[in-house]
Short mmCIF file of C-alpha atoms and ligand atoms in Angstrom, two decimals:
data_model
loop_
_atom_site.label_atom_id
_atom_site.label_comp_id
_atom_site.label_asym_id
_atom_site.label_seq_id
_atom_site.Cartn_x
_atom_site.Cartn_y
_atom_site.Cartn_z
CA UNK L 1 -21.33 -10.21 18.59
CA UNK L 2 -21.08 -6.36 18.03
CA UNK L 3 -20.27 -5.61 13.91
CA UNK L 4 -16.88 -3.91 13.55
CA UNK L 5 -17.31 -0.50 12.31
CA UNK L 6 -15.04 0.03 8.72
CA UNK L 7 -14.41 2.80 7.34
CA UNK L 8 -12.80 2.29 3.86
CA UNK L 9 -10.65 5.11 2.42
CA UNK L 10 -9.94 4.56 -1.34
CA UNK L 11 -13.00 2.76 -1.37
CA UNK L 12 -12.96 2.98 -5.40
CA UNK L 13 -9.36 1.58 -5.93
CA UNK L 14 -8.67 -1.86 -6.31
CA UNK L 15 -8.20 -2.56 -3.01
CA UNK L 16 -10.94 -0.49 -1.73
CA UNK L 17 -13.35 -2.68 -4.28
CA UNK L 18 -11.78 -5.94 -2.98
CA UNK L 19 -12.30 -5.12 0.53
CA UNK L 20 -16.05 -4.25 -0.36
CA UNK L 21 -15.91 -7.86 -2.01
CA UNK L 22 -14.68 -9.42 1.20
CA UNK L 23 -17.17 -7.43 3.34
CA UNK L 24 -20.25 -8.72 1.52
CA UNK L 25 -19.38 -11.92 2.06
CA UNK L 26 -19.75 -11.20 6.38
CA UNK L 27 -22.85 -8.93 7.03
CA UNK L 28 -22.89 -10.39 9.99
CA UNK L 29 -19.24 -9.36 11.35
CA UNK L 30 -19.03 -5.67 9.52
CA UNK L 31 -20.81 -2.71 8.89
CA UNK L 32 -19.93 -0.05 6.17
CA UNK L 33 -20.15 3.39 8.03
CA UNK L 34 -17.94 5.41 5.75
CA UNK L 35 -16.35 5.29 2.19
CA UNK L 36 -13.93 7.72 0.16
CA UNK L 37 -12.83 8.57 -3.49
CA UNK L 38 -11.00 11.42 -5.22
CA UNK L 39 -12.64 11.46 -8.56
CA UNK L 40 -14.42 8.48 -9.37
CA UNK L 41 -18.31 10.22 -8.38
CA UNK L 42 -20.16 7.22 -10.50
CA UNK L 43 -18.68 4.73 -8.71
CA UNK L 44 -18.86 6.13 -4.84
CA UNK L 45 -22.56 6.70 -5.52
CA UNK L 46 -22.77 3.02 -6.34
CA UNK L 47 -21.14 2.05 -3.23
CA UNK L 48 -22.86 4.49 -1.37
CA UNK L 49 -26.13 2.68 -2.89
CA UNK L 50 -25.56 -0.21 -1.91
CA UNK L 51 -23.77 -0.12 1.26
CA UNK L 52 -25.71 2.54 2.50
CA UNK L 53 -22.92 3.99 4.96
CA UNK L 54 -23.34 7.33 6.92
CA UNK L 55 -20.65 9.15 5.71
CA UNK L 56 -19.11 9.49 2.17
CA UNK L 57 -16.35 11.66 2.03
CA UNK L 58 -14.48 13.77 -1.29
CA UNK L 59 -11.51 16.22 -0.74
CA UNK L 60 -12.60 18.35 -3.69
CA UNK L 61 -15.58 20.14 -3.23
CA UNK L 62 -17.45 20.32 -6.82
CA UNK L 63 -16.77 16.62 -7.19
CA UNK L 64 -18.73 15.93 -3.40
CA UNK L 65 -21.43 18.44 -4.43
CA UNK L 66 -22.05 16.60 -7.74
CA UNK L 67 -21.94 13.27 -5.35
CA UNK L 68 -24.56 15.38 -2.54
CA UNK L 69 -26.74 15.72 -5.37
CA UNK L 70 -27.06 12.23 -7.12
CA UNK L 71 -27.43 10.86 -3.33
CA UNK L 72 -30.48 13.39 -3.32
CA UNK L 73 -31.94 12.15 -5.98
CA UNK L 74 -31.71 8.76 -5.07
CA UNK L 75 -33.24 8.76 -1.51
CA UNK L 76 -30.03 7.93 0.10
CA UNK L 77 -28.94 9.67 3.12
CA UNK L 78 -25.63 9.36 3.21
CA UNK L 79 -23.51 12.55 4.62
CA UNK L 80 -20.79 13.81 2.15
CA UNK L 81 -18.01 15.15 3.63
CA UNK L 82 -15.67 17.50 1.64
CA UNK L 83 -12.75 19.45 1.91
CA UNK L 84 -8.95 18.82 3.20
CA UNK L 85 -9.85 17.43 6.80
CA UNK L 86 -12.57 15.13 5.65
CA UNK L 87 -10.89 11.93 5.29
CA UNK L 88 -8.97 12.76 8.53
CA UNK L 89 -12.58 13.04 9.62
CA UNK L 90 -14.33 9.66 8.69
CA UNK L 91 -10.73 7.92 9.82
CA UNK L 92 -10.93 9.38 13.55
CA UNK L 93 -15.15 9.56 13.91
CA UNK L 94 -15.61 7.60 17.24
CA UNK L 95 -18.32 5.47 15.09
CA UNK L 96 -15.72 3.79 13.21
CA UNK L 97 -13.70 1.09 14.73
CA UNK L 98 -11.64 -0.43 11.42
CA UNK L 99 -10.04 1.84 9.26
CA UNK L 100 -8.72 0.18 5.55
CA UNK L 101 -6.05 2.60 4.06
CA UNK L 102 -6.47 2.33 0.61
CA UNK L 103 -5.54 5.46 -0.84
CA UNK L 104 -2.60 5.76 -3.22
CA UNK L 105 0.24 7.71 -2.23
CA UNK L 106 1.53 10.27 -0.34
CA UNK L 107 -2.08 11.79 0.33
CA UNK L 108 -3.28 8.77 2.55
CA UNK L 109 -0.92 9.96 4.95
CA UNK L 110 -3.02 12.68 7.30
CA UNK L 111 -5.90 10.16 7.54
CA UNK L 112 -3.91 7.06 8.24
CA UNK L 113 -1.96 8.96 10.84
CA UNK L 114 -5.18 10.27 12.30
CA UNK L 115 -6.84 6.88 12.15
CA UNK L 116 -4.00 5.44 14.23
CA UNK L 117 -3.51 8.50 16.70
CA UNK L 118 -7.66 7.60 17.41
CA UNK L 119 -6.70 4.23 18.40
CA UNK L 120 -8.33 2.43 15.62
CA UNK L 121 -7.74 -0.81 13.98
CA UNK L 122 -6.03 0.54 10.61
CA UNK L 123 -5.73 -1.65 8.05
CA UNK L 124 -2.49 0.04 5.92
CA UNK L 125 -2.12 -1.11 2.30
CA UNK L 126 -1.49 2.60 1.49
CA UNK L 127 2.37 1.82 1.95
CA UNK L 128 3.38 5.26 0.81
CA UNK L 129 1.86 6.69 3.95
CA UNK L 130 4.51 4.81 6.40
CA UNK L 131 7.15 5.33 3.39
CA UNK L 132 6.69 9.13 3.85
CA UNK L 133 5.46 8.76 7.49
CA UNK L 134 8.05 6.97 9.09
CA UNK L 135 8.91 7.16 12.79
CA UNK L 136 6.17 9.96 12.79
CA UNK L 137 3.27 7.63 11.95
CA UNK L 138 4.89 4.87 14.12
CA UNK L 139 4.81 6.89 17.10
CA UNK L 140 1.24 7.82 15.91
CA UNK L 141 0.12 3.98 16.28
CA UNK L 142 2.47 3.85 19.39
CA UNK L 143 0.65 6.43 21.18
CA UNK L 144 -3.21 6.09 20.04
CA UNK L 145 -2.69 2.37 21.25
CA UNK L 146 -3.65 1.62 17.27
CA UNK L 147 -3.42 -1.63 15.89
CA UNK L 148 -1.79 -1.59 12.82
CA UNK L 149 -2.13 -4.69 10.11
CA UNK L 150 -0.32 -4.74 6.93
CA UNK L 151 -2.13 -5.36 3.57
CA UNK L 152 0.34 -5.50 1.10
CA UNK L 153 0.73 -9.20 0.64
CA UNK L 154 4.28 -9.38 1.48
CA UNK L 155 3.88 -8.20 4.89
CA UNK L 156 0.92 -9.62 5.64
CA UNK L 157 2.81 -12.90 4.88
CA UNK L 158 6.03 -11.88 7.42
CA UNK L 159 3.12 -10.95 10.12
CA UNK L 160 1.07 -14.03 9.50
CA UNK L 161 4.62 -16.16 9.70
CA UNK L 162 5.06 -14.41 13.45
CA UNK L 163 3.64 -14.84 16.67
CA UNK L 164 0.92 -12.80 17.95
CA UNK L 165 2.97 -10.75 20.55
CA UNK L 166 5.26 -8.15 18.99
CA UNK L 167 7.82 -8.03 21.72
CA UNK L 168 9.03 -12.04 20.57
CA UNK L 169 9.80 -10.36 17.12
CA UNK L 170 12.93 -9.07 17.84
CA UNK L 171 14.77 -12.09 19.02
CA UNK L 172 13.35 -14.80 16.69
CA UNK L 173 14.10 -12.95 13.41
CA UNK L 174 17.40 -13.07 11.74
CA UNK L 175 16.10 -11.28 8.64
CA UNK L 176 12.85 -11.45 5.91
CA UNK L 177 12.61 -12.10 2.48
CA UNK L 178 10.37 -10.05 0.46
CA UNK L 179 9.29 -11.77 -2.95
CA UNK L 180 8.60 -10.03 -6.07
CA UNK L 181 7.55 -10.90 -9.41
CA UNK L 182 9.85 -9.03 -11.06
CA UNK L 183 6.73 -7.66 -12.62
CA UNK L 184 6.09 -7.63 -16.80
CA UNK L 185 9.85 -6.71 -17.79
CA UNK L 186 11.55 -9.12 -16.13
CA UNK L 187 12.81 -11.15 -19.07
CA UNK L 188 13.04 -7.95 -21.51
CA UNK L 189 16.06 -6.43 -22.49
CA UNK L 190 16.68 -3.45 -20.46
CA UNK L 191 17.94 -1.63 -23.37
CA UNK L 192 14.72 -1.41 -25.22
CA UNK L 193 12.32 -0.03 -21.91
CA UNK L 194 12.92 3.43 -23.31
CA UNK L 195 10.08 2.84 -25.56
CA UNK L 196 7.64 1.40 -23.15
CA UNK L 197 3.80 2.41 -22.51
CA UNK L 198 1.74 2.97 -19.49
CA UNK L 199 -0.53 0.13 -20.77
CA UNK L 200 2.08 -2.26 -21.03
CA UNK L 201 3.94 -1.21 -18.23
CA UNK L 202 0.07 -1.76 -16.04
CA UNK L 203 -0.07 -5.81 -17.52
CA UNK L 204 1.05 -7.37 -14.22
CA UNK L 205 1.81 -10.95 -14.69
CA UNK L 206 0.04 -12.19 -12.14
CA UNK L 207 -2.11 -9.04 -10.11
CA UNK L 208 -4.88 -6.59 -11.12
CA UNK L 209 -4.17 -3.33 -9.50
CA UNK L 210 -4.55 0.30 -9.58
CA UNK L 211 -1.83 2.48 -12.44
CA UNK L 212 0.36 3.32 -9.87
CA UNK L 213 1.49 0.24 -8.19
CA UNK L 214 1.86 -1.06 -11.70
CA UNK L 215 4.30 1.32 -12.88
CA UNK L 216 5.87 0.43 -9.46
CA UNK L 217 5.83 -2.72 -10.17
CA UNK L 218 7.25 -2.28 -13.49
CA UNK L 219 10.39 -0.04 -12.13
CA UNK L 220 10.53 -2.56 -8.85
CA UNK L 221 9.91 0.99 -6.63
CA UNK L 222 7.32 -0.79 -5.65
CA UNK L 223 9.41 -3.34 -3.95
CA UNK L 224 11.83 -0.24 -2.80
CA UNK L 225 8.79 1.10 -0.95
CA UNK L 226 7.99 -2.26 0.35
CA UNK L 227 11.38 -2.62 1.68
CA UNK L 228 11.03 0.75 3.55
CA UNK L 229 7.47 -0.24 4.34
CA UNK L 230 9.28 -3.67 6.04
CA UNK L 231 11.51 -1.29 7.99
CA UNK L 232 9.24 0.28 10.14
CA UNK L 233 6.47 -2.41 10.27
CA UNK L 234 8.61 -5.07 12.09
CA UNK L 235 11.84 -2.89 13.29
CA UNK L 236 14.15 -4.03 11.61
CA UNK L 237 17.49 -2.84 10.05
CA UNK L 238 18.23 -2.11 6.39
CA UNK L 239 20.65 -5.24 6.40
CA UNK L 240 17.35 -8.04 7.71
CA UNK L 241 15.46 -7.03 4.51
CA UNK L 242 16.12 -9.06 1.18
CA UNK L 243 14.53 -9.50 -1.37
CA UNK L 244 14.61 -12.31 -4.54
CA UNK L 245 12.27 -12.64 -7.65
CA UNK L 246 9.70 -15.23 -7.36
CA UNK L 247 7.93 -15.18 -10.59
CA UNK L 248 4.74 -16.94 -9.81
CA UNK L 249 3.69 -15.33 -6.76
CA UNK L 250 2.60 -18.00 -4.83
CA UNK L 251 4.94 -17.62 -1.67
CA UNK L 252 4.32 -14.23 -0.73
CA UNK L 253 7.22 -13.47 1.51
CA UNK L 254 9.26 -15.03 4.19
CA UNK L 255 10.84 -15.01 7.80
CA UNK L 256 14.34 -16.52 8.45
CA UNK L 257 14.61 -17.19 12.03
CA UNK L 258 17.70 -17.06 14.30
CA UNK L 259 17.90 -20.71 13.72
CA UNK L 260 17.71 -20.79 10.34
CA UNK L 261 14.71 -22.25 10.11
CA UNK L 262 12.40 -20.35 7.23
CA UNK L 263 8.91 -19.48 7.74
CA UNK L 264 6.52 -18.63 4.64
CA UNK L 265 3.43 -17.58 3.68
CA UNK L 266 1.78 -19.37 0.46
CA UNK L 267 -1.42 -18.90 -1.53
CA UNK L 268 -2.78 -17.88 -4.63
CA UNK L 269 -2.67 -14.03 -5.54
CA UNK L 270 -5.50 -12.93 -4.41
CA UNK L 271 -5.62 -9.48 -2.70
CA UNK L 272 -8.52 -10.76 -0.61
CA UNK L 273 -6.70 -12.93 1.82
CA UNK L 274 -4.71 -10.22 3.46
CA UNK L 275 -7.84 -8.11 3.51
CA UNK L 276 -9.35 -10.79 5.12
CA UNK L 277 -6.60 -11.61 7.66
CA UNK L 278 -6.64 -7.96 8.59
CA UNK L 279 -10.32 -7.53 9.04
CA UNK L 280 -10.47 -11.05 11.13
CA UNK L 281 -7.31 -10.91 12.80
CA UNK L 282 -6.46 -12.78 15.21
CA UNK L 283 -9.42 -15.08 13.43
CA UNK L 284 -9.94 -16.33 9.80
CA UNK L 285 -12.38 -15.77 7.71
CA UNK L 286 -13.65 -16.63 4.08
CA UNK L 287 -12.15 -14.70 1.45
CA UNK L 288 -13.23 -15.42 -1.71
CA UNK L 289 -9.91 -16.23 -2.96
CA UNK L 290 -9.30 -19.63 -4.83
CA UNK L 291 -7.38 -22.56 -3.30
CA UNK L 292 -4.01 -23.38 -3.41
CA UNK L 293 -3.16 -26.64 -5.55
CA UNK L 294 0.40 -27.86 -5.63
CA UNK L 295 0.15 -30.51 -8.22
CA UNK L 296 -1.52 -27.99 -10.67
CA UNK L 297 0.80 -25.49 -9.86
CA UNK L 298 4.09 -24.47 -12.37
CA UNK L 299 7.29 -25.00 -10.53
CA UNK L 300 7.84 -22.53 -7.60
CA UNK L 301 11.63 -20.69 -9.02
CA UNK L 302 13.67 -17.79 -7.61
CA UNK L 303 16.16 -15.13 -8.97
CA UNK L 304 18.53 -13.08 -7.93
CA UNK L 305 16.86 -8.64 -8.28
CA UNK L 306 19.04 -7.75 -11.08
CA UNK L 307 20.41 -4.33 -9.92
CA UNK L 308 20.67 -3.31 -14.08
CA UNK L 309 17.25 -4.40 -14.87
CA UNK L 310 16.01 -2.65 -11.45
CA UNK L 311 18.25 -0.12 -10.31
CA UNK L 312 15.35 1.44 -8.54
CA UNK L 313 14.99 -1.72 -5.95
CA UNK L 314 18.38 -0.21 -4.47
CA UNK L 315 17.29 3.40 -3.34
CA UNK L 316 15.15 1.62 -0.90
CA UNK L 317 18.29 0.86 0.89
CA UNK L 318 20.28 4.44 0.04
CA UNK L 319 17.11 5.86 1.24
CA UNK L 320 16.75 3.83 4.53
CA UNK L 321 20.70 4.59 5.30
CA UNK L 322 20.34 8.86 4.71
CA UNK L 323 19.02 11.01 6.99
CA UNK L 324 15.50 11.01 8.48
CA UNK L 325 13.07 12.21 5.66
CA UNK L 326 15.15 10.62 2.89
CA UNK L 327 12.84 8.28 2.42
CA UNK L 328 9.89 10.86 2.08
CA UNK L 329 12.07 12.54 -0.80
CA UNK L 330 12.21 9.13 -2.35
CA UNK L 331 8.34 8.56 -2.59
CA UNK L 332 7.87 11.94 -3.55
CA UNK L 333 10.13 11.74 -6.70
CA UNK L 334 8.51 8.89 -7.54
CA UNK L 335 5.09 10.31 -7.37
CA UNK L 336 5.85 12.74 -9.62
CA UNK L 337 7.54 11.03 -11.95
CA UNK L 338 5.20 7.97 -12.11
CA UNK L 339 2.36 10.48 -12.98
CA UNK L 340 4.63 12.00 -15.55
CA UNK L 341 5.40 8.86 -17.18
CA UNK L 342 1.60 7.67 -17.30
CA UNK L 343 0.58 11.08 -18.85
CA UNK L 344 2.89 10.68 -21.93
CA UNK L 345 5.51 13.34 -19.96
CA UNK L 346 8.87 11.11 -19.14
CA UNK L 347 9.56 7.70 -20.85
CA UNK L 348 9.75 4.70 -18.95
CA UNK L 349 13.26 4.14 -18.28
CA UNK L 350 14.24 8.30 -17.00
CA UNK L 351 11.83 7.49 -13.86
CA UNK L 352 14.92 6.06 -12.12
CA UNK L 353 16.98 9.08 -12.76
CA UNK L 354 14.10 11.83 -11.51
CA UNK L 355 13.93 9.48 -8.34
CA UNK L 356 18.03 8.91 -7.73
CA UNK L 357 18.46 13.26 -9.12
CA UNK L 358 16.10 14.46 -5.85
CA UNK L 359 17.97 11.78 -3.29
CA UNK L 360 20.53 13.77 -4.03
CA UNK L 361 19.50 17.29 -4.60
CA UNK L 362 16.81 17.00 -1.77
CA UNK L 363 17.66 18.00 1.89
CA UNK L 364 14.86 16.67 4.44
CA UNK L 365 15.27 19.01 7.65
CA UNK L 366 12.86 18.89 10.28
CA UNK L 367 10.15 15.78 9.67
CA UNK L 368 8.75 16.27 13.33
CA UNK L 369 5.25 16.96 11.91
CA UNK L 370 2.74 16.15 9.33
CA UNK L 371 3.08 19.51 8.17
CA UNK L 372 6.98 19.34 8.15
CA UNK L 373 6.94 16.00 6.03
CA UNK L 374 4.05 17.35 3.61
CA UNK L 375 6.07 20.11 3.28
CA UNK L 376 9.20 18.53 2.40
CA UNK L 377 6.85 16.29 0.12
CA UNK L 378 5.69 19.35 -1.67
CA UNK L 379 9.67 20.58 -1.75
CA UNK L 380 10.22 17.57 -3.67
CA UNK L 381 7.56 17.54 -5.60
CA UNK L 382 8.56 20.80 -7.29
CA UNK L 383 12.32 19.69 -7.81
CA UNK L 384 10.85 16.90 -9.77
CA UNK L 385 8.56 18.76 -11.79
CA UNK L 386 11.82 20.64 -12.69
CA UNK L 387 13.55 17.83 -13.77
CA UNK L 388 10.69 16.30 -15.50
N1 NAP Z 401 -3.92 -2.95 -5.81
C1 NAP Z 401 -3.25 -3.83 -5.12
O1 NAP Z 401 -3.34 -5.03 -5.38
C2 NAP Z 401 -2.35 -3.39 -3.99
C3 NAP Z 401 -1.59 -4.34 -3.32
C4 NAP Z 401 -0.81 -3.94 -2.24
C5 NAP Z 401 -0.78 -2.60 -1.84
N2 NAP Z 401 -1.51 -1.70 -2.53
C6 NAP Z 401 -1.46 -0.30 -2.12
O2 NAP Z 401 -2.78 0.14 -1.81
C7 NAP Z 401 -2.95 1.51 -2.16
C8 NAP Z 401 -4.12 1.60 -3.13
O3 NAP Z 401 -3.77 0.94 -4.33
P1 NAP Z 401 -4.84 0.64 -5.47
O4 NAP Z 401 -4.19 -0.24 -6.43
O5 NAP Z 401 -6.13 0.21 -4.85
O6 NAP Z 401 -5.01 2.10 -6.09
P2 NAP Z 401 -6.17 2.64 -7.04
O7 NAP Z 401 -6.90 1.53 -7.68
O8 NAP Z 401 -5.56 3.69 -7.89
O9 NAP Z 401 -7.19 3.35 -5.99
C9 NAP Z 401 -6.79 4.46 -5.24
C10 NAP Z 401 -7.95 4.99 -4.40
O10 NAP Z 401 -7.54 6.19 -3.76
C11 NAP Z 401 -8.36 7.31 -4.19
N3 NAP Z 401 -7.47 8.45 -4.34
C12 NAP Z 401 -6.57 8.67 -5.34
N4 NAP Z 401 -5.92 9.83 -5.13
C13 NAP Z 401 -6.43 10.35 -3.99
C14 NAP Z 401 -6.19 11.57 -3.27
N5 NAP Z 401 -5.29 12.47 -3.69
N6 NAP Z 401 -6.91 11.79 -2.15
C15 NAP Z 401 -7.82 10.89 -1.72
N7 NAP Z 401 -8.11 9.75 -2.37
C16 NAP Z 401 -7.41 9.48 -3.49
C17 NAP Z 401 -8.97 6.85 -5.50
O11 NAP Z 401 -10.17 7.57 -5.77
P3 NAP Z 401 -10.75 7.64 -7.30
O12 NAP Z 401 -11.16 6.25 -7.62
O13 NAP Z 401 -11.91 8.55 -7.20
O14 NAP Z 401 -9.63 8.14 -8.14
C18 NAP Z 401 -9.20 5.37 -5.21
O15 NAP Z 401 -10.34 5.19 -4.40
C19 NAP Z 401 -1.61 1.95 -2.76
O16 NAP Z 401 -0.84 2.58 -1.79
C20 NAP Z 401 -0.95 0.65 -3.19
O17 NAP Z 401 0.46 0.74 -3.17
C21 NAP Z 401 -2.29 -2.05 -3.58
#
């Protein structure tokens, strides 16, 4: 059997490492040919170490020539790549076959849309790129004859619960259910999150993960994103998307069928099982991840998303019903004010308003290209600077 060719973008970030994790555990099945960070040099040049791969690539330049150098040093010939294009590079190279989109935010975008307009197998947990993306990347995986495979957990658990052939989808669902933990505030009063810190606003309940998706997780954007994410993944309307607090994580999402019968997804939360469903699809593979066991298990309980607690959660719908590129102004807000809020710049509780001000001060326009949706990222982007 040939090795699948991965390319792993984010290859640093939590879900880049637990990829990595998953990979180790099949030499046989995969091959690392390319990796990516933004900062972290230390820990590329490990991975590059010990994986080996051809190509490493770093959008800034000083921080790949520091990496060019260490590599030297070492004996390891690994290629560093630099510069804008360079994870659009690695993505498309006709060496890789499996791309895993794993950067955070809005920046994944170019290389996840030029990983799928190669044809390649892209793994997506970078759900901000399809957030900002939208029918643009779709058509993008339409057209390169991609295969696309969510890795958020919650959509891996909606794709695992439906049949292989896409075209079925359409008539068999009635709507999903998207579970969230309601993440570490869930019980607190919402009157006192003014005073909240990035470190407790990171302590997810029940997941490790990189700063950003914690605050999102925190706020519930997260879940708004995911809802937008759901949107375009499976085709559905605003309406076929719910979602309801699950607190323990365990079922991972669901699919209510025409008939009312409900499909779900169980398991213990463990980033590594849709990593490993995506690598392995249509197979299965060992993950790593510990089993499932019922009797030791607390009660499985659900909640209604508290619209004071999480006022966020509902802009994914606003966002989904405005016009095309409203949803691109919604991640971009949030960008911004996420990074505000961990850098000591916003409190905790005015990353809601910076998100809901730019829905409604923002006016997409064209979103026809990368460049026109960057642009109308970077549009954003300033308006929220303003208001932070
Ligand atoms: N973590 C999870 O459990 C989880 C679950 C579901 C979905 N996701 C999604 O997966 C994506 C990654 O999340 P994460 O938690 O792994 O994030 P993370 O730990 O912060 O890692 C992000 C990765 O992207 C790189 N990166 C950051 N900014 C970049 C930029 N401007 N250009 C290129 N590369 C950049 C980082 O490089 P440096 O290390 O050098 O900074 C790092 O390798 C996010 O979209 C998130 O929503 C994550």
């Amino acid at each position: 059997m040939n090795r699948q060719r991965v390319c792993v973008l984010g290859s640093t970030g939590s879900i880049g490492v637990n990829t990595l994790d998953v990979l180790a555990r099949h030499p046989d099945r995969y091959e690392v040919v390319a990796l990516s960070a933004m900062s972290r040099v230390d820990e590329l040049l490990a991975q590059c170490l010990a994986w080996q791969p051809r190509f490493a690539a770093m959008p800034g330049r000083e921080a790949a020539a520091r990496l060019r150098e260490r590599l030297r040093e070492a004996g390891c010939r690994t290629e560093v790549l630099d510069g804008a294009a360079a994870l659009a590079e690695v993505a498309a190279h006709p060496d890789v076959d499996t791309v895993m989109a794993a950067i955070v935010g809005a920046a994944g975008l170019a290389p996840a849309i030029a990983a799928a307009r190669a044809g390649k197998r892209l793994l997506l947990a970078n759900k901000e790129a399809i957030v900002v993306g939208g029918a643009l990347f779709m058509h993008a995986v339409e057209e390169g004859g991609a295969t696309l495979l969510p890795i958020d957990s919650e959509h891996s658990a909606i794709f695992q619960c439906l049949p292989e052939d896409r075209a079925t989808w359409h008539e068999r669902i009635d709507h999903i259910v998207l579970t969230a933990s309601g993440g570490p505030f869930r019980q607190r009063d919402p009157k006192t999150l003014a005073d909240v810190t990035p470190d407790q606003a990171c302590a997810h309940p029940n997941w490790v993960m990189g700063r950003k998706i914690s605050v999102d997780s925190a706020t519930m954007m997260n879940k708004a994103l995911e809802v937008i994410e759901a949107r375009w993944l499976f085709n559905l309307t605003p309406e076929q998307i719910k979602v309801l607090i699950h607190p323990q994580s365990i079922i991972h999402s669901m699919v209510v069928c025409r008939d009312q019968s409900v499909l779900a997804q169980l398991g213990t939360p463990d980033m590594r099982v849709p990593i490993a469903y995506g690598l392995s699809f249509p197979e299965r593979i060992t993950s790593g991840a510990s089993r499932l066991d019922l009797l030791t298990t607390p009660s499985l309980t659900f909640e209604e998303a508290d619209a004071v607690r999480f006022p966020g959660l509902h802009l994914s719908w606003q966002a989904l019903r405005g016009p095309e590129g409203t949803t691109t102004v919604l991640n971009a807000a949030n960008e911004v004010a996420v990074d505000a809020f961990l850098n000591g710049r916003l409190r905790f509780d005015r990353i809601h308003a910076i998100n809901s001000q730019c829905l409604a001060d923002v006016q997409p326009g064209d979103c026809g290209s990368i460049e026109s949706l960057l642009d109308l990222d970077a549009r954003t982007r300033d308006h929220a600077r303003r208001l932070v």
